PDB file of C-alpha atoms in Angstrom:
ATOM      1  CA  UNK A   1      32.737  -2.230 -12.474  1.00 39.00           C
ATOM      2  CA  UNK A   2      28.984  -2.143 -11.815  1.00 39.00           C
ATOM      3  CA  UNK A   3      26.447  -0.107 -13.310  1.00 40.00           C
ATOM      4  CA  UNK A   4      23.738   1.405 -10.866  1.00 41.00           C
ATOM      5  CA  UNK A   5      21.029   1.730 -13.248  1.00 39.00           C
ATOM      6  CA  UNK A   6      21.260  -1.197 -15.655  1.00 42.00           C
ATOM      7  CA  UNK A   7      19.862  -4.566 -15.842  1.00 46.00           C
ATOM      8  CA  UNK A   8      22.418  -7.066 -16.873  1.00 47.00           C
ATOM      9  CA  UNK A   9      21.917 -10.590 -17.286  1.00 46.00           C
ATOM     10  CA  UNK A  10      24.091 -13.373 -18.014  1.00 47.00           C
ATOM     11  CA  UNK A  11      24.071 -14.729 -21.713  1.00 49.00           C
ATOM     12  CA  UNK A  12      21.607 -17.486 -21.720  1.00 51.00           C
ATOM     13  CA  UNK A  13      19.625 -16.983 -18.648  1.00 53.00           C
ATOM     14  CA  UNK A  14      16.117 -15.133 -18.744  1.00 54.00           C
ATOM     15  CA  UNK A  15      16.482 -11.358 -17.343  1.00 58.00           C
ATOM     16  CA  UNK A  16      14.355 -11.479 -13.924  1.00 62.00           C
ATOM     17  CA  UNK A  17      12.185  -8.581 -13.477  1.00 64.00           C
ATOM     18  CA  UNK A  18      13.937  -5.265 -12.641  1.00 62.00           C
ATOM     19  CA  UNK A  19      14.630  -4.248  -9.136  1.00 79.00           C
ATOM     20  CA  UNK A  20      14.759  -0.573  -9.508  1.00 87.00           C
ATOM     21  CA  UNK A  21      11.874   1.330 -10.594  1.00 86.00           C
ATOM     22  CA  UNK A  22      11.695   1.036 -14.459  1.00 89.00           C
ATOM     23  CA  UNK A  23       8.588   2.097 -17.279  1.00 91.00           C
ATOM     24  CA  UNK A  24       6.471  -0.493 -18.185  1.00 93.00           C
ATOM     25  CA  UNK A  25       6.510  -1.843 -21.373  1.00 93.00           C
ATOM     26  CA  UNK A  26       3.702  -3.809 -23.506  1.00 95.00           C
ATOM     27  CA  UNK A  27       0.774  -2.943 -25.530  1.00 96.00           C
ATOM     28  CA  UNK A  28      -2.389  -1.695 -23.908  1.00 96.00           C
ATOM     29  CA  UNK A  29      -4.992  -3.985 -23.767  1.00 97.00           C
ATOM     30  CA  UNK A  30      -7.513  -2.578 -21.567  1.00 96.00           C
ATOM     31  CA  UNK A  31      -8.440   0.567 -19.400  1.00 96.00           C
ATOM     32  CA  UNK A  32     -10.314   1.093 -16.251  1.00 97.00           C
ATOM     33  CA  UNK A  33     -11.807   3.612 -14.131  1.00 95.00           C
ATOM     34  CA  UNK A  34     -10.514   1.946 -11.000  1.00 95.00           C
ATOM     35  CA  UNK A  35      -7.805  -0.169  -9.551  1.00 96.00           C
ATOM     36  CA  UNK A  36     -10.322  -2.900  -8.741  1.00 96.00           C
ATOM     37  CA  UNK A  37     -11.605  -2.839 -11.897  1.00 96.00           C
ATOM     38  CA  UNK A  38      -8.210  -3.533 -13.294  1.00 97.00           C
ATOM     39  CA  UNK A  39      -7.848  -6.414 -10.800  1.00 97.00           C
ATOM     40  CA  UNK A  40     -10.709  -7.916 -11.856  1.00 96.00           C
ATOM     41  CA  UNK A  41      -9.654  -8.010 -16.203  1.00 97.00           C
ATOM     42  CA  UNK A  42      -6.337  -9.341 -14.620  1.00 97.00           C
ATOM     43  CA  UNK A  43      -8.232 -12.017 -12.448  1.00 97.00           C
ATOM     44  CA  UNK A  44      -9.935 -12.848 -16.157  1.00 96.00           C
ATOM     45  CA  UNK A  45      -7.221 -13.312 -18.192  1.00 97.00           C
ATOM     46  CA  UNK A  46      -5.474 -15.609 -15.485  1.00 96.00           C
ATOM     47  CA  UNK A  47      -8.372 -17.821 -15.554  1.00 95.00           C
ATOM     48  CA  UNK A  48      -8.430 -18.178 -19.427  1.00 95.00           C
ATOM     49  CA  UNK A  49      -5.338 -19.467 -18.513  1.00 94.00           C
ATOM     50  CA  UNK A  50      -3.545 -15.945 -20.612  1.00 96.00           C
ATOM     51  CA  UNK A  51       0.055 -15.910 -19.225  1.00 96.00           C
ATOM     52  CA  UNK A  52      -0.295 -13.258 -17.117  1.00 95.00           C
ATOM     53  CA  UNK A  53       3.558 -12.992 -16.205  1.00 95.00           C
ATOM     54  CA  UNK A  54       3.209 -10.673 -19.230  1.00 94.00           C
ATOM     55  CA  UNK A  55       0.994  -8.350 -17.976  1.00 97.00           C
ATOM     56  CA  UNK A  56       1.004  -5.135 -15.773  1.00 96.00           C
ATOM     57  CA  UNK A  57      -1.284  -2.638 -14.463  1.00 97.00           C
ATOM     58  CA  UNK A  58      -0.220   0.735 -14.717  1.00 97.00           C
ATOM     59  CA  UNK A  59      -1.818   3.791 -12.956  1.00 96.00           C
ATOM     60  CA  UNK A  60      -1.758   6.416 -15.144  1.00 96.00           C
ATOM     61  CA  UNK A  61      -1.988  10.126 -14.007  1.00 95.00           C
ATOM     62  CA  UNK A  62      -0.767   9.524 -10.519  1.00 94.00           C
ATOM     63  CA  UNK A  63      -2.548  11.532  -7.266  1.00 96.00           C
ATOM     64  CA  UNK A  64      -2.076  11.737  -3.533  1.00 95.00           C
ATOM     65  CA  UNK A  65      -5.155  12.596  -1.985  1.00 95.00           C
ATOM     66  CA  UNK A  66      -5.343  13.389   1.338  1.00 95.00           C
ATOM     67  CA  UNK A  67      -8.866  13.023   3.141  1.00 95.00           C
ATOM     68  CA  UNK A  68      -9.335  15.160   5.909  1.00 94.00           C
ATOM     69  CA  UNK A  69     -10.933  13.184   9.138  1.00 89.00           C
ATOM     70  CA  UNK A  70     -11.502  16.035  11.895  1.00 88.00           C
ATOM     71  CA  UNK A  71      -9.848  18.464  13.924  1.00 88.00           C
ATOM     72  CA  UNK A  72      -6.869  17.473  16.583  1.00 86.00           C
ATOM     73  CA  UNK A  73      -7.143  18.539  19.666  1.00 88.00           C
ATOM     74  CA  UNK A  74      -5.926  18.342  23.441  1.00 90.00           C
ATOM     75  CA  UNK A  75      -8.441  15.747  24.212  1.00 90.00           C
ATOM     76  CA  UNK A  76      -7.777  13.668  21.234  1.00 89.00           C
ATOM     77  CA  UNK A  77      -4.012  13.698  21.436  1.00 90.00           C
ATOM     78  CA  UNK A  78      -3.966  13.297  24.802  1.00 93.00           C
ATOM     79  CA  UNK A  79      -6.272   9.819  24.520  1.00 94.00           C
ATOM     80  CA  UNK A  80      -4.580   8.630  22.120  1.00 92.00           C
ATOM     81  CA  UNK A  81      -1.402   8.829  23.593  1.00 94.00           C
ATOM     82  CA  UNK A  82      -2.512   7.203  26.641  1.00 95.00           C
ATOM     83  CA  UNK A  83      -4.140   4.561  25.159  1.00 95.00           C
ATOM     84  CA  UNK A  84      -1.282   2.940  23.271  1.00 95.00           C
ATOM     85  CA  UNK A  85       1.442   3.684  25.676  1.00 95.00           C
ATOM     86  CA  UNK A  86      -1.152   2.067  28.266  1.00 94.00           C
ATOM     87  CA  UNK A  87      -0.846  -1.448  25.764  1.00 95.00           C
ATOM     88  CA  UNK A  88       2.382  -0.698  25.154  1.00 95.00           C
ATOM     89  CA  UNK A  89       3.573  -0.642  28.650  1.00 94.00           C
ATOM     90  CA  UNK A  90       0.916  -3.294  29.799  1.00 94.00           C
ATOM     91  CA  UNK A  91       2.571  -5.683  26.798  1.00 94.00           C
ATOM     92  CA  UNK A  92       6.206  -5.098  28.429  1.00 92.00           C
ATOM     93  CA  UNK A  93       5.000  -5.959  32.150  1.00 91.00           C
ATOM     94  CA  UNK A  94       3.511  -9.044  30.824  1.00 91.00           C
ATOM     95  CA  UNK A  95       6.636 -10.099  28.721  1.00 91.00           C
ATOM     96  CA  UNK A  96       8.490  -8.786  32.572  1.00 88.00           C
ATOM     97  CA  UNK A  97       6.370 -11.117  34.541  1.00 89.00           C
ATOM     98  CA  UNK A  98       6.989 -14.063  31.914  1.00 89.00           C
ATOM     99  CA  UNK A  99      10.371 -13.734  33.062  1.00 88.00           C
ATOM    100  CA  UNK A 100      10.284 -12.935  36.538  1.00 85.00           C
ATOM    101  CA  UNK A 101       7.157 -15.558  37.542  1.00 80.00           C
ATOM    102  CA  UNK A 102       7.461 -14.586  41.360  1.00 83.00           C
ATOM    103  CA  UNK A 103       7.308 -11.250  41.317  1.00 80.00           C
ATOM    104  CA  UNK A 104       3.556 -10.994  41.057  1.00 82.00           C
ATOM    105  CA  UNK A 105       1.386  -8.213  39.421  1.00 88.00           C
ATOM    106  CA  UNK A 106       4.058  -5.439  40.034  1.00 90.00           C
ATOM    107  CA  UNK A 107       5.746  -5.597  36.750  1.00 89.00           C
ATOM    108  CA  UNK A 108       2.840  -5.497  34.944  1.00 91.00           C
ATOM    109  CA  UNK A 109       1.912  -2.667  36.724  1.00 92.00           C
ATOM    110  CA  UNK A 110       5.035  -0.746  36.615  1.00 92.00           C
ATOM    111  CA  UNK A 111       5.291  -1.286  32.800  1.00 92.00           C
ATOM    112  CA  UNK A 112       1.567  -0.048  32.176  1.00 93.00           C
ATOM    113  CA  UNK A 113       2.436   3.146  34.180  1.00 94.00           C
ATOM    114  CA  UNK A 114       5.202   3.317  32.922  1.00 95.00           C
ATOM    115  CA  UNK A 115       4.498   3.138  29.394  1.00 95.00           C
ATOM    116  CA  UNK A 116       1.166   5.708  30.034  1.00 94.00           C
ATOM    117  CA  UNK A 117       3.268   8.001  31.627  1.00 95.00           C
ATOM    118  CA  UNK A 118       6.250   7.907  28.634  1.00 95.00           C
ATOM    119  CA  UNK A 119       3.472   8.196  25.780  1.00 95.00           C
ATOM    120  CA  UNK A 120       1.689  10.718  27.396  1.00 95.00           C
ATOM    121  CA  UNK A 121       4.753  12.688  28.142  1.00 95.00           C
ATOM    122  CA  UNK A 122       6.036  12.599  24.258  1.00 94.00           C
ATOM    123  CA  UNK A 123       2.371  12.648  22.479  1.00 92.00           C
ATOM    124  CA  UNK A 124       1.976  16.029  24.646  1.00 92.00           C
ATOM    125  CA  UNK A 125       5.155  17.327  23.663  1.00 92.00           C
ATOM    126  CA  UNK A 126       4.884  16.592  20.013  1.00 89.00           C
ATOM    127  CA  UNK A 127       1.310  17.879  20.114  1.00 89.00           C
ATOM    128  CA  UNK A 128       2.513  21.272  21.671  1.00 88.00           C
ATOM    129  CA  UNK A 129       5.407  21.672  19.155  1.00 88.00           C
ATOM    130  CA  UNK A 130       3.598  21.378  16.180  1.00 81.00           C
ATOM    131  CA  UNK A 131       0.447  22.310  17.140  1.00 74.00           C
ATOM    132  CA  UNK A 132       0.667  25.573  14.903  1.00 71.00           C
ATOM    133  CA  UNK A 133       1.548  23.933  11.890  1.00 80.00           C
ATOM    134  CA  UNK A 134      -1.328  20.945  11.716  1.00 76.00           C
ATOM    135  CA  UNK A 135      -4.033  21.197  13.354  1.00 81.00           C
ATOM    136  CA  UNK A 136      -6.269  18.272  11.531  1.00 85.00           C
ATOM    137  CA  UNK A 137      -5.944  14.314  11.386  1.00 85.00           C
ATOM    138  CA  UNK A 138      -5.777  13.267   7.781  1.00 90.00           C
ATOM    139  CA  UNK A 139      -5.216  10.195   5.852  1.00 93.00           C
ATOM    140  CA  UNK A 140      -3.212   9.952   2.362  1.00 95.00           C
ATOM    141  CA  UNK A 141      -3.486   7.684  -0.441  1.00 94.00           C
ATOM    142  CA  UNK A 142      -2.272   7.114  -3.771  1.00 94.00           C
ATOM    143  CA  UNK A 143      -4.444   6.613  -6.797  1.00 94.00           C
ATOM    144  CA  UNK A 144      -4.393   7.414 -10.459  1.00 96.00           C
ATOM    145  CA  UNK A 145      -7.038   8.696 -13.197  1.00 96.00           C
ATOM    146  CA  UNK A 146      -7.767   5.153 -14.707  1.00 97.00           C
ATOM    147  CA  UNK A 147      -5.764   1.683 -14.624  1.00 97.00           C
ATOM    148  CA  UNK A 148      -4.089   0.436 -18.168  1.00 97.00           C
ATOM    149  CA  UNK A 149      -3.471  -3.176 -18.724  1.00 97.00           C
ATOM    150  CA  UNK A 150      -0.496  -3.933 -20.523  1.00 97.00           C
ATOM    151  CA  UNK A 151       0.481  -7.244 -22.026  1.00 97.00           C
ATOM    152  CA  UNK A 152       3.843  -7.741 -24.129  1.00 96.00           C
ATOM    153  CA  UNK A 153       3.146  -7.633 -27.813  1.00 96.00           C
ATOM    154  CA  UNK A 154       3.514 -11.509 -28.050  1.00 96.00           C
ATOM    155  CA  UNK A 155      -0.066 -12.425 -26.317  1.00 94.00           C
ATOM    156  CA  UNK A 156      -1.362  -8.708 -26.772  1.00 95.00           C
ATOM    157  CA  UNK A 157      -3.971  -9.787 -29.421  1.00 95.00           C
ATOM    158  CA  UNK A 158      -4.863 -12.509 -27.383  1.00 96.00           C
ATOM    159  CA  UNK A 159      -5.646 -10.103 -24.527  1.00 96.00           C
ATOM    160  CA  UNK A 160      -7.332  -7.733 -25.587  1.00 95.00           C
ATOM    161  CA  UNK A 161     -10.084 -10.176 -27.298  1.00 96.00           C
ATOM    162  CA  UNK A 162     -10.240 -11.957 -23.720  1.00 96.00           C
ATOM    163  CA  UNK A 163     -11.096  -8.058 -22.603  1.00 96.00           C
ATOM    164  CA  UNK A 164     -13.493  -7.211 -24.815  1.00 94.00           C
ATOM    165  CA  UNK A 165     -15.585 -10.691 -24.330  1.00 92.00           C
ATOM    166  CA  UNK A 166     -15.324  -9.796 -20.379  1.00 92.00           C
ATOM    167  CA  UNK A 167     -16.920  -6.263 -21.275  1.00 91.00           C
ATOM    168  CA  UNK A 168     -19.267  -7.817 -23.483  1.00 90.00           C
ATOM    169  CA  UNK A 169     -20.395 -10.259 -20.916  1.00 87.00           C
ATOM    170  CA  UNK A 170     -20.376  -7.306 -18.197  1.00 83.00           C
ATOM    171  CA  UNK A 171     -22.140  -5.044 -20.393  1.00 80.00           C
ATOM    172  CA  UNK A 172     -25.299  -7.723 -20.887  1.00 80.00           C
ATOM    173  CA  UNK A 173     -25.021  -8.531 -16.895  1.00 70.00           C
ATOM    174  CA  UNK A 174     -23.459 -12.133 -17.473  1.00 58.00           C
TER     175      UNK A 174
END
């Protein structure tokens, strides 16, 4: 019988780290504003040789936020459609002509107007479909409030002091 959502381990081997998403656990030893931040206490501990196995960051108070980059239009659809099926299809004639040596320039050719004429075909049809319901080009990201450092309770102490002497040094612009 297995058990979806259960880590088992044999008795007497270490339990590796979980493969399905799981809470953290530990003790907080530090908090940051940002993720790099929180890279950068992690990068600290690993060089006073802290066994940083035991640690995790955690982003607490997850958000997606999605920037807005400009308006989509005909013209920018429509370009950029063409411009990767043209690469797409001018990568295929090449890989063609590898094969075919004596044919020349006319698979490359074929496959770049080819693969323009394809991309074009779908990026205009996509673009006319939904062009009610989205009319902006966007990119989304994940990031969180602030960044906790955990450590399990067994080096926790030892951590945090490492933490607080890198804030100290920070603080007085060592």
């Amino acid at each position: 019988m297995t058990t979806a959502f259960t880590q088992q381990t044999t008795i007497g081997q270490p339990q590796a780290r979980p493969q399905l998403p799981t809470l953290p656990t530990g003790w907080p030893i530090g908090s940051y504003e940002s993720y790099e931040q929180a890279q950068r206490a992690v990068d600290h501990l690993a060089g006073a040789d802290f066994p940083v196995t035991d640690v995790t960051i955690v982003g607490v108070e997850p958000m997606l936020v999605e920037r807005v980059a400009g308006k989509m239009s005909w013209g920018k659809v429509l370009g950029s459609a063409a411009t990767s099926g043209a690469l797409f299809g001018l990568f295929l004639g090449l890989m063609l002509s590898l094969l075919n040596p004596g044919a020349g320039l006319v698979p490359i050719v074929i496959g770049l107007v080819a693969g323009l004429g394809f991309n074009l075909l779908f990026g205009a049809l996509g673009y006319a479909v939904n062009r009610n319901k989205r009319g902006f080009i966007s990119q989304s990201q994940l990031v969180a409030r602030r960044y906790d450092v955990l450590s399990q309770p067994r080096n926790a102490e030892k951590g945090r002091a490492l933490l607080a002497d890198l804030a100290a040094r920070s603080a007085f612009g060592h």
